[in-house]
């Protein structure tokens, strides 16, 4: 049985799928930004937590990697995109959900709070950097919300295959994978845009802004 999503032209299928699940999409999107905001507020209230996260990033090599590639905006953007696609989208959300239904959503929720804490600025310069970086956060979190919606639809189709017109759990799993793949397309586009904006804004906008504001 075909659905309105599969009958739509390929480029419109992500939008059709979002419309079919608009209530779930709204809940996941609201929760995505809400959990990040909770983490940010926690970091503001307890400054030792962002400091501890910064120390962890410095010792695990993340800080060294950023420093090594930040001088080249294209290379910086490519590294950001690779990390966002591989470590965050795939390893945090998708792969756990392929093994255990909805597992990636729990990891994603934890990551959101932790990232909100991590991004709390600690100096006047980092507060200035948050001005352009706020747009990065909006774009990239929207991409992750789409991936999370795909993970949810996978889990739902897997556990309740009849709801998507599938005769077996295996067929439901495959239907869920299809939905996840459809939503991964606009998510990837947003991650590309976010990586480019993050790399070029941090490379070329932060210093001029700091000259004006500080």
PDB file of C-alpha atoms in Angstrom:
ATOM      1  CA  UNK A   1       0.000   0.000   0.000  1.00  0.00           C
ATOM      2  CA  UNK A   2       1.518   3.323  -1.061  1.00  0.00           C
ATOM      3  CA  UNK A   3       1.330   6.399   1.115  1.00  0.00           C
ATOM      4  CA  UNK A   4       1.043  10.088   0.190  1.00  0.00           C
ATOM      5  CA  UNK A   5       4.771  10.312   0.895  1.00  0.00           C
ATOM      6  CA  UNK A   6       5.800   7.647  -1.623  1.00  0.00           C
ATOM      7  CA  UNK A   7       3.392   9.035  -4.242  1.00  0.00           C
ATOM      8  CA  UNK A   8       4.892  12.522  -3.979  1.00  0.00           C
ATOM      9  CA  UNK A   9       7.795  13.616  -6.221  1.00  0.00           C
ATOM     10  CA  UNK A  10      11.152  12.727  -4.682  1.00  0.00           C
ATOM     11  CA  UNK A  11      12.087  16.292  -3.783  1.00  0.00           C
ATOM     12  CA  UNK A  12       8.765  16.758  -1.963  1.00  0.00           C
ATOM     13  CA  UNK A  13       8.791  13.508  -0.006  1.00  0.00           C
ATOM     14  CA  UNK A  14      10.544  14.914   3.099  1.00  0.00           C
ATOM     15  CA  UNK A  15       7.967  17.703   3.325  1.00  0.00           C
ATOM     16  CA  UNK A  16       5.099  15.259   2.799  1.00  0.00           C
ATOM     17  CA  UNK A  17       6.490  13.009   5.533  1.00  0.00           C
ATOM     18  CA  UNK A  18       6.797  15.943   7.920  1.00  0.00           C
ATOM     19  CA  UNK A  19       3.193  16.975   7.183  1.00  0.00           C
ATOM     20  CA  UNK A  20       1.984  13.418   7.825  1.00  0.00           C
ATOM     21  CA  UNK A  21       3.718  13.486  11.221  1.00  0.00           C
ATOM     22  CA  UNK A  22       3.499  17.204  12.011  1.00  0.00           C
ATOM     23  CA  UNK A  23       2.465  16.718  15.640  1.00  0.00           C
ATOM     24  CA  UNK A  24       5.391  14.390  16.330  1.00  0.00           C
ATOM     25  CA  UNK A  25       7.704  16.701  14.399  1.00  0.00           C
ATOM     26  CA  UNK A  26       6.569  19.674  16.495  1.00  0.00           C
ATOM     27  CA  UNK A  27       7.133  17.766  19.737  1.00  0.00           C
ATOM     28  CA  UNK A  28      10.600  16.571  18.708  1.00  0.00           C
ATOM     29  CA  UNK A  29      11.635  20.000  17.432  1.00  0.00           C
ATOM     30  CA  UNK A  30      10.363  21.751  20.564  1.00  0.00           C
ATOM     31  CA  UNK A  31      12.085  19.188  22.770  1.00  0.00           C
ATOM     32  CA  UNK A  32      15.335  19.575  20.817  1.00  0.00           C
ATOM     33  CA  UNK A  33      15.571  23.311  21.381  1.00  0.00           C
ATOM     34  CA  UNK A  34      14.099  23.029  24.871  1.00  0.00           C
ATOM     35  CA  UNK A  35      16.646  20.493  26.127  1.00  0.00           C
ATOM     36  CA  UNK A  36      19.487  22.540  24.670  1.00  0.00           C
ATOM     37  CA  UNK A  37      18.115  25.638  26.437  1.00  0.00           C
ATOM     38  CA  UNK A  38      17.873  23.702  29.721  1.00  0.00           C
ATOM     39  CA  UNK A  39      21.519  22.700  29.403  1.00  0.00           C
ATOM     40  CA  UNK A  40      22.507  26.298  28.640  1.00  0.00           C
ATOM     41  CA  UNK A  41      20.659  27.587  31.717  1.00  0.00           C
ATOM     42  CA  UNK A  42      22.283  24.892  33.867  1.00  0.00           C
ATOM     43  CA  UNK A  43      25.672  26.009  32.573  1.00  0.00           C
ATOM     44  CA  UNK A  44      24.878  29.626  33.431  1.00  0.00           C
ATOM     45  CA  UNK A  45      23.796  28.678  36.948  1.00  0.00           C
ATOM     46  CA  UNK A  46      26.757  26.370  37.584  1.00  0.00           C
ATOM     47  CA  UNK A  47      29.847  27.836  35.839  1.00  0.00           C
ATOM     48  CA  UNK A  48      32.031  24.953  36.988  1.00  0.00           C
ATOM     49  CA  UNK A  49      30.194  22.625  34.599  1.00  0.00           C
ATOM     50  CA  UNK A  50      31.103  24.498  31.378  1.00  0.00           C
ATOM     51  CA  UNK A  51      34.662  24.828  32.686  1.00  0.00           C
ATOM     52  CA  UNK A  52      34.821  21.068  33.217  1.00  0.00           C
ATOM     53  CA  UNK A  53      33.475  20.426  29.727  1.00  0.00           C
ATOM     54  CA  UNK A  54      36.059  22.811  28.254  1.00  0.00           C
ATOM     55  CA  UNK A  55      38.801  20.953  30.087  1.00  0.00           C
ATOM     56  CA  UNK A  56      37.508  17.639  28.731  1.00  0.00           C
ATOM     57  CA  UNK A  57      37.522  18.947  25.158  1.00  0.00           C
ATOM     58  CA  UNK A  58      41.067  20.192  25.668  1.00  0.00           C
ATOM     59  CA  UNK A  59      42.304  16.809  26.898  1.00  0.00           C
ATOM     60  CA  UNK A  60      40.471  14.574  24.405  1.00  0.00           C
ATOM     61  CA  UNK A  61      42.066  16.268  21.407  1.00  0.00           C
ATOM     62  CA  UNK A  62      39.004  18.161  20.175  1.00  0.00           C
ATOM     63  CA  UNK A  63      40.546  21.526  20.951  1.00  0.00           C
ATOM     64  CA  UNK A  64      43.764  20.616  19.170  1.00  0.00           C
ATOM     65  CA  UNK A  65      41.823  19.464  16.090  1.00  0.00           C
ATOM     66  CA  UNK A  66      39.861  22.714  15.937  1.00  0.00           C
ATOM     67  CA  UNK A  67      43.027  24.760  16.318  1.00  0.00           C
ATOM     68  CA  UNK A  68      44.753  22.821  13.545  1.00  0.00           C
ATOM     69  CA  UNK A  69      42.041  23.351  10.919  1.00  0.00           C
ATOM     70  CA  UNK A  70      40.483  26.686  11.948  1.00  0.00           C
ATOM     71  CA  UNK A  71      42.901  28.723   9.829  1.00  0.00           C
ATOM     72  CA  UNK A  72      41.358  27.273   6.649  1.00  0.00           C
ATOM     73  CA  UNK A  73      37.617  27.937   6.481  1.00  0.00           C
ATOM     74  CA  UNK A  74      36.896  25.259   3.813  1.00  0.00           C
ATOM     75  CA  UNK A  75      38.832  22.610   5.751  1.00  0.00           C
ATOM     76  CA  UNK A  76      37.210  23.748   9.004  1.00  0.00           C
ATOM     77  CA  UNK A  77      33.762  23.416   7.400  1.00  0.00           C
ATOM     78  CA  UNK A  78      34.592  19.935   6.120  1.00  0.00           C
ATOM     79  CA  UNK A  79      35.740  18.771   9.560  1.00  0.00           C
ATOM     80  CA  UNK A  80      32.624  20.242  11.185  1.00  0.00           C
ATOM     81  CA  UNK A  81      30.393  18.506   8.627  1.00  0.00           C
ATOM     82  CA  UNK A  82      32.172  15.174   9.112  1.00  0.00           C
ATOM     83  CA  UNK A  83      31.809  15.354  12.887  1.00  0.00           C
ATOM     84  CA  UNK A  84      28.161  16.414  12.713  1.00  0.00           C
ATOM     85  CA  UNK A  85      27.241  13.680  10.248  1.00  0.00           C
ATOM     86  CA  UNK A  86      29.326  10.807  11.601  1.00  0.00           C
ATOM     87  CA  UNK A  87      29.612  11.337  15.342  1.00  0.00           C
ATOM     88  CA  UNK A  88      26.384  13.157  16.097  1.00  0.00           C
ATOM     89  CA  UNK A  89      23.806  12.128  13.493  1.00  0.00           C
ATOM     90  CA  UNK A  90      24.943   8.558  12.830  1.00  0.00           C
ATOM     91  CA  UNK A  91      26.631   7.346  16.020  1.00  0.00           C
ATOM     92  CA  UNK A  92      24.459   9.274  18.487  1.00  0.00           C
ATOM     93  CA  UNK A  93      20.998   9.014  16.900  1.00  0.00           C
ATOM     94  CA  UNK A  94      20.839   6.577  13.984  1.00  0.00           C
ATOM     95  CA  UNK A  95      22.991   3.567  14.895  1.00  0.00           C
ATOM     96  CA  UNK A  96      21.525   3.037  18.410  1.00  0.00           C
ATOM     97  CA  UNK A  97      18.010   3.316  16.919  1.00  0.00           C
ATOM     98  CA  UNK A  98      18.858   0.632  14.352  1.00  0.00           C
ATOM     99  CA  UNK A  99      19.594  -1.777  17.205  1.00  0.00           C
ATOM    100  CA  UNK A 100      17.066  -0.795  19.890  1.00  0.00           C
ATOM    101  CA  UNK A 101      13.877   1.132  19.041  1.00  0.00           C
ATOM    102  CA  UNK A 102      14.122   4.818  20.070  1.00  0.00           C
ATOM    103  CA  UNK A 103      17.499   4.304  21.796  1.00  0.00           C
ATOM    104  CA  UNK A 104      19.087   7.090  19.767  1.00  0.00           C
ATOM    105  CA  UNK A 105      16.508   9.555  21.069  1.00  0.00           C
ATOM    106  CA  UNK A 106      17.724   9.010  24.638  1.00  0.00           C
ATOM    107  CA  UNK A 107      21.356   9.534  23.625  1.00  0.00           C
ATOM    108  CA  UNK A 108      20.318  12.600  21.643  1.00  0.00           C
ATOM    109  CA  UNK A 109      18.493  14.090  24.646  1.00  0.00           C
ATOM    110  CA  UNK A 110      21.571  13.652  26.825  1.00  0.00           C
ATOM    111  CA  UNK A 111      23.785  15.178  24.139  1.00  0.00           C
ATOM    112  CA  UNK A 112      21.508  18.211  23.873  1.00  0.00           C
ATOM    113  CA  UNK A 113      21.728  19.029  27.562  1.00  0.00           C
ATOM    114  CA  UNK A 114      25.478  18.401  27.621  1.00  0.00           C
ATOM    115  CA  UNK A 115      25.999  20.606  24.553  1.00  0.00           C
ATOM    116  CA  UNK A 116      23.912  23.389  26.045  1.00  0.00           C
ATOM    117  CA  UNK A 117      26.204  23.323  29.078  1.00  0.00           C
ATOM    118  CA  UNK A 118      29.325  23.203  26.903  1.00  0.00           C
ATOM    119  CA  UNK A 119      28.387  26.240  24.806  1.00  0.00           C
ATOM    120  CA  UNK A 120      27.941  28.631  27.731  1.00  0.00           C
ATOM    121  CA  UNK A 121      30.459  31.452  27.056  1.00  0.00           C
ATOM    122  CA  UNK A 122      33.067  32.147  29.713  1.00  0.00           C
ATOM    123  CA  UNK A 123      34.727  35.301  28.354  1.00  0.00           C
ATOM    124  CA  UNK A 124      33.546  38.504  26.624  1.00  0.00           C
ATOM    125  CA  UNK A 125      35.020  37.235  23.342  1.00  0.00           C
ATOM    126  CA  UNK A 126      33.104  33.960  23.488  1.00  0.00           C
ATOM    127  CA  UNK A 127      29.899  35.889  24.216  1.00  0.00           C
ATOM    128  CA  UNK A 128      30.533  37.862  21.022  1.00  0.00           C
ATOM    129  CA  UNK A 129      31.181  34.606  19.172  1.00  0.00           C
ATOM    130  CA  UNK A 130      27.750  33.372  20.270  1.00  0.00           C
ATOM    131  CA  UNK A 131      26.090  36.082  18.176  1.00  0.00           C
ATOM    132  CA  UNK A 132      26.858  34.429  14.811  1.00  0.00           C
ATOM    133  CA  UNK A 133      27.071  30.985  16.400  1.00  0.00           C
ATOM    134  CA  UNK A 134      23.439  31.210  17.534  1.00  0.00           C
ATOM    135  CA  UNK A 135      22.392  30.833  13.903  1.00  0.00           C
ATOM    136  CA  UNK A 136      24.626  27.767  13.645  1.00  0.00           C
ATOM    137  CA  UNK A 137      22.859  26.256  16.641  1.00  0.00           C
ATOM    138  CA  UNK A 138      19.415  26.922  15.136  1.00  0.00           C
ATOM    139  CA  UNK A 139      20.354  25.335  11.802  1.00  0.00           C
ATOM    140  CA  UNK A 140      22.195  22.289  13.134  1.00  0.00           C
ATOM    141  CA  UNK A 141      19.650  21.462  15.832  1.00  0.00           C
ATOM    142  CA  UNK A 142      16.928  21.545  13.187  1.00  0.00           C
ATOM    143  CA  UNK A 143      18.929  19.031  11.170  1.00  0.00           C
ATOM    144  CA  UNK A 144      19.287  16.750  14.202  1.00  0.00           C
ATOM    145  CA  UNK A 145      15.553  17.107  14.909  1.00  0.00           C
ATOM    146  CA  UNK A 146      14.826  15.742  11.424  1.00  0.00           C
ATOM    147  CA  UNK A 147      17.148  12.799  12.032  1.00  0.00           C
ATOM    148  CA  UNK A 148      15.482  12.231  15.413  1.00  0.00           C
ATOM    149  CA  UNK A 149      12.070  12.259  13.738  1.00  0.00           C
ATOM    150  CA  UNK A 150      13.344   9.605  11.342  1.00  0.00           C
ATOM    151  CA  UNK A 151      14.593   7.526  14.271  1.00  0.00           C
ATOM    152  CA  UNK A 152      11.198   7.833  15.949  1.00  0.00           C
ATOM    153  CA  UNK A 153       9.348   6.780  12.791  1.00  0.00           C
ATOM    154  CA  UNK A 154      11.708   3.812  12.457  1.00  0.00           C
ATOM    155  CA  UNK A 155      11.003   2.693  16.010  1.00  0.00           C
ATOM    156  CA  UNK A 156       7.249   3.150  15.636  1.00  0.00           C
ATOM    157  CA  UNK A 157       7.098   1.236  12.356  1.00  0.00           C
ATOM    158  CA  UNK A 158       9.291  -1.497  13.849  1.00  0.00           C
ATOM    159  CA  UNK A 159       7.135  -2.003  16.947  1.00  0.00           C
ATOM    160  CA  UNK A 160       3.741  -1.295  15.341  1.00  0.00           C
ATOM    161  CA  UNK A 161       4.056  -2.319  11.693  1.00  0.00           C
ATOM    162  CA  UNK A 162       0.295  -2.310  11.109  1.00  0.00           C
ATOM    163  CA  UNK A 163       0.286   1.451  11.649  1.00  0.00           C
ATOM    164  CA  UNK A 164       2.320   1.898   8.457  1.00  0.00           C
ATOM    165  CA  UNK A 165       0.506  -0.839   6.552  1.00  0.00           C
ATOM    166  CA  UNK A 166       3.285  -3.410   6.944  1.00  0.00           C
ATOM    167  CA  UNK A 167       2.406  -7.076   7.465  1.00  0.00           C
ATOM    168  CA  UNK A 168       5.412  -7.947   9.657  1.00  0.00           C
ATOM    169  CA  UNK A 169       7.907  -6.253  11.965  1.00  0.00           C
ATOM    170  CA  UNK A 170      10.616  -6.818   9.373  1.00  0.00           C
ATOM    171  CA  UNK A 171       8.542  -5.021   6.755  1.00  0.00           C
ATOM    172  CA  UNK A 172       7.797  -2.277   9.271  1.00  0.00           C
ATOM    173  CA  UNK A 173      11.517  -1.936   9.980  1.00  0.00           C
ATOM    174  CA  UNK A 174      12.190  -1.492   6.269  1.00  0.00           C
ATOM    175  CA  UNK A 175       9.403   1.094   5.997  1.00  0.00           C
ATOM    176  CA  UNK A 176      10.931   2.929   8.934  1.00  0.00           C
ATOM    177  CA  UNK A 177      14.357   2.855   7.289  1.00  0.00           C
ATOM    178  CA  UNK A 178      12.803   4.401   4.204  1.00  0.00           C
ATOM    179  CA  UNK A 179      11.340   7.240   6.275  1.00  0.00           C
ATOM    180  CA  UNK A 180      14.673   7.777   7.990  1.00  0.00           C
ATOM    181  CA  UNK A 181      16.421   7.919   4.633  1.00  0.00           C
ATOM    182  CA  UNK A 182      13.907  10.428   3.260  1.00  0.00           C
ATOM    183  CA  UNK A 183      14.376  12.751   6.239  1.00  0.00           C
ATOM    184  CA  UNK A 184      18.154  12.382   6.119  1.00  0.00           C
ATOM    185  CA  UNK A 185      18.265  14.305   2.834  1.00  0.00           C
ATOM    186  CA  UNK A 186      17.079  17.704   4.167  1.00  0.00           C
ATOM    187  CA  UNK A 187      18.992  17.039   7.399  1.00  0.00           C
ATOM    188  CA  UNK A 188      22.219  16.658   5.435  1.00  0.00           C
ATOM    189  CA  UNK A 189      21.514  19.834   3.451  1.00  0.00           C
ATOM    190  CA  UNK A 190      21.022  21.742   6.701  1.00  0.00           C
ATOM    191  CA  UNK A 191      24.228  20.290   8.134  1.00  0.00           C
ATOM    192  CA  UNK A 192      26.155  21.458   5.060  1.00  0.00           C
ATOM    193  CA  UNK A 193      24.709  24.955   5.422  1.00  0.00           C
ATOM    194  CA  UNK A 194      25.403  24.941   9.155  1.00  0.00           C
ATOM    195  CA  UNK A 195      28.998  23.778   8.713  1.00  0.00           C
ATOM    196  CA  UNK A 196      29.717  26.459   6.114  1.00  0.00           C
ATOM    197  CA  UNK A 197      28.161  29.192   8.231  1.00  0.00           C
ATOM    198  CA  UNK A 198      29.922  28.025  11.390  1.00  0.00           C
ATOM    199  CA  UNK A 199      33.349  27.840   9.761  1.00  0.00           C
ATOM    200  CA  UNK A 200      33.184  31.127   7.874  1.00  0.00           C
ATOM    201  CA  UNK A 201      31.423  33.103  10.614  1.00  0.00           C
ATOM    202  CA  UNK A 202      33.882  32.025  13.304  1.00  0.00           C
ATOM    203  CA  UNK A 203      36.794  32.630  10.933  1.00  0.00           C
ATOM    204  CA  UNK A 204      35.762  36.027   9.578  1.00  0.00           C
ATOM    205  CA  UNK A 205      32.995  37.583  11.703  1.00  0.00           C
ATOM    206  CA  UNK A 206      33.981  37.142  15.344  1.00  0.00           C
ATOM    207  CA  UNK A 207      37.049  39.411  15.298  1.00  0.00           C
ATOM    208  CA  UNK A 208      35.286  42.350  13.524  1.00  0.00           C
ATOM    209  CA  UNK A 209      32.342  42.018  15.877  1.00  0.00           C
ATOM    210  CA  UNK A 210      34.636  41.973  18.914  1.00  0.00           C
ATOM    211  CA  UNK A 211      36.362  45.130  17.637  1.00  0.00           C
ATOM    212  CA  UNK A 212      32.996  46.885  17.550  1.00  0.00           C
ATOM    213  CA  UNK A 213      31.400  45.478  20.715  1.00  0.00           C
ATOM    214  CA  UNK A 214      34.307  45.085  23.142  1.00  0.00           C
TER     215      UNK A 214
END
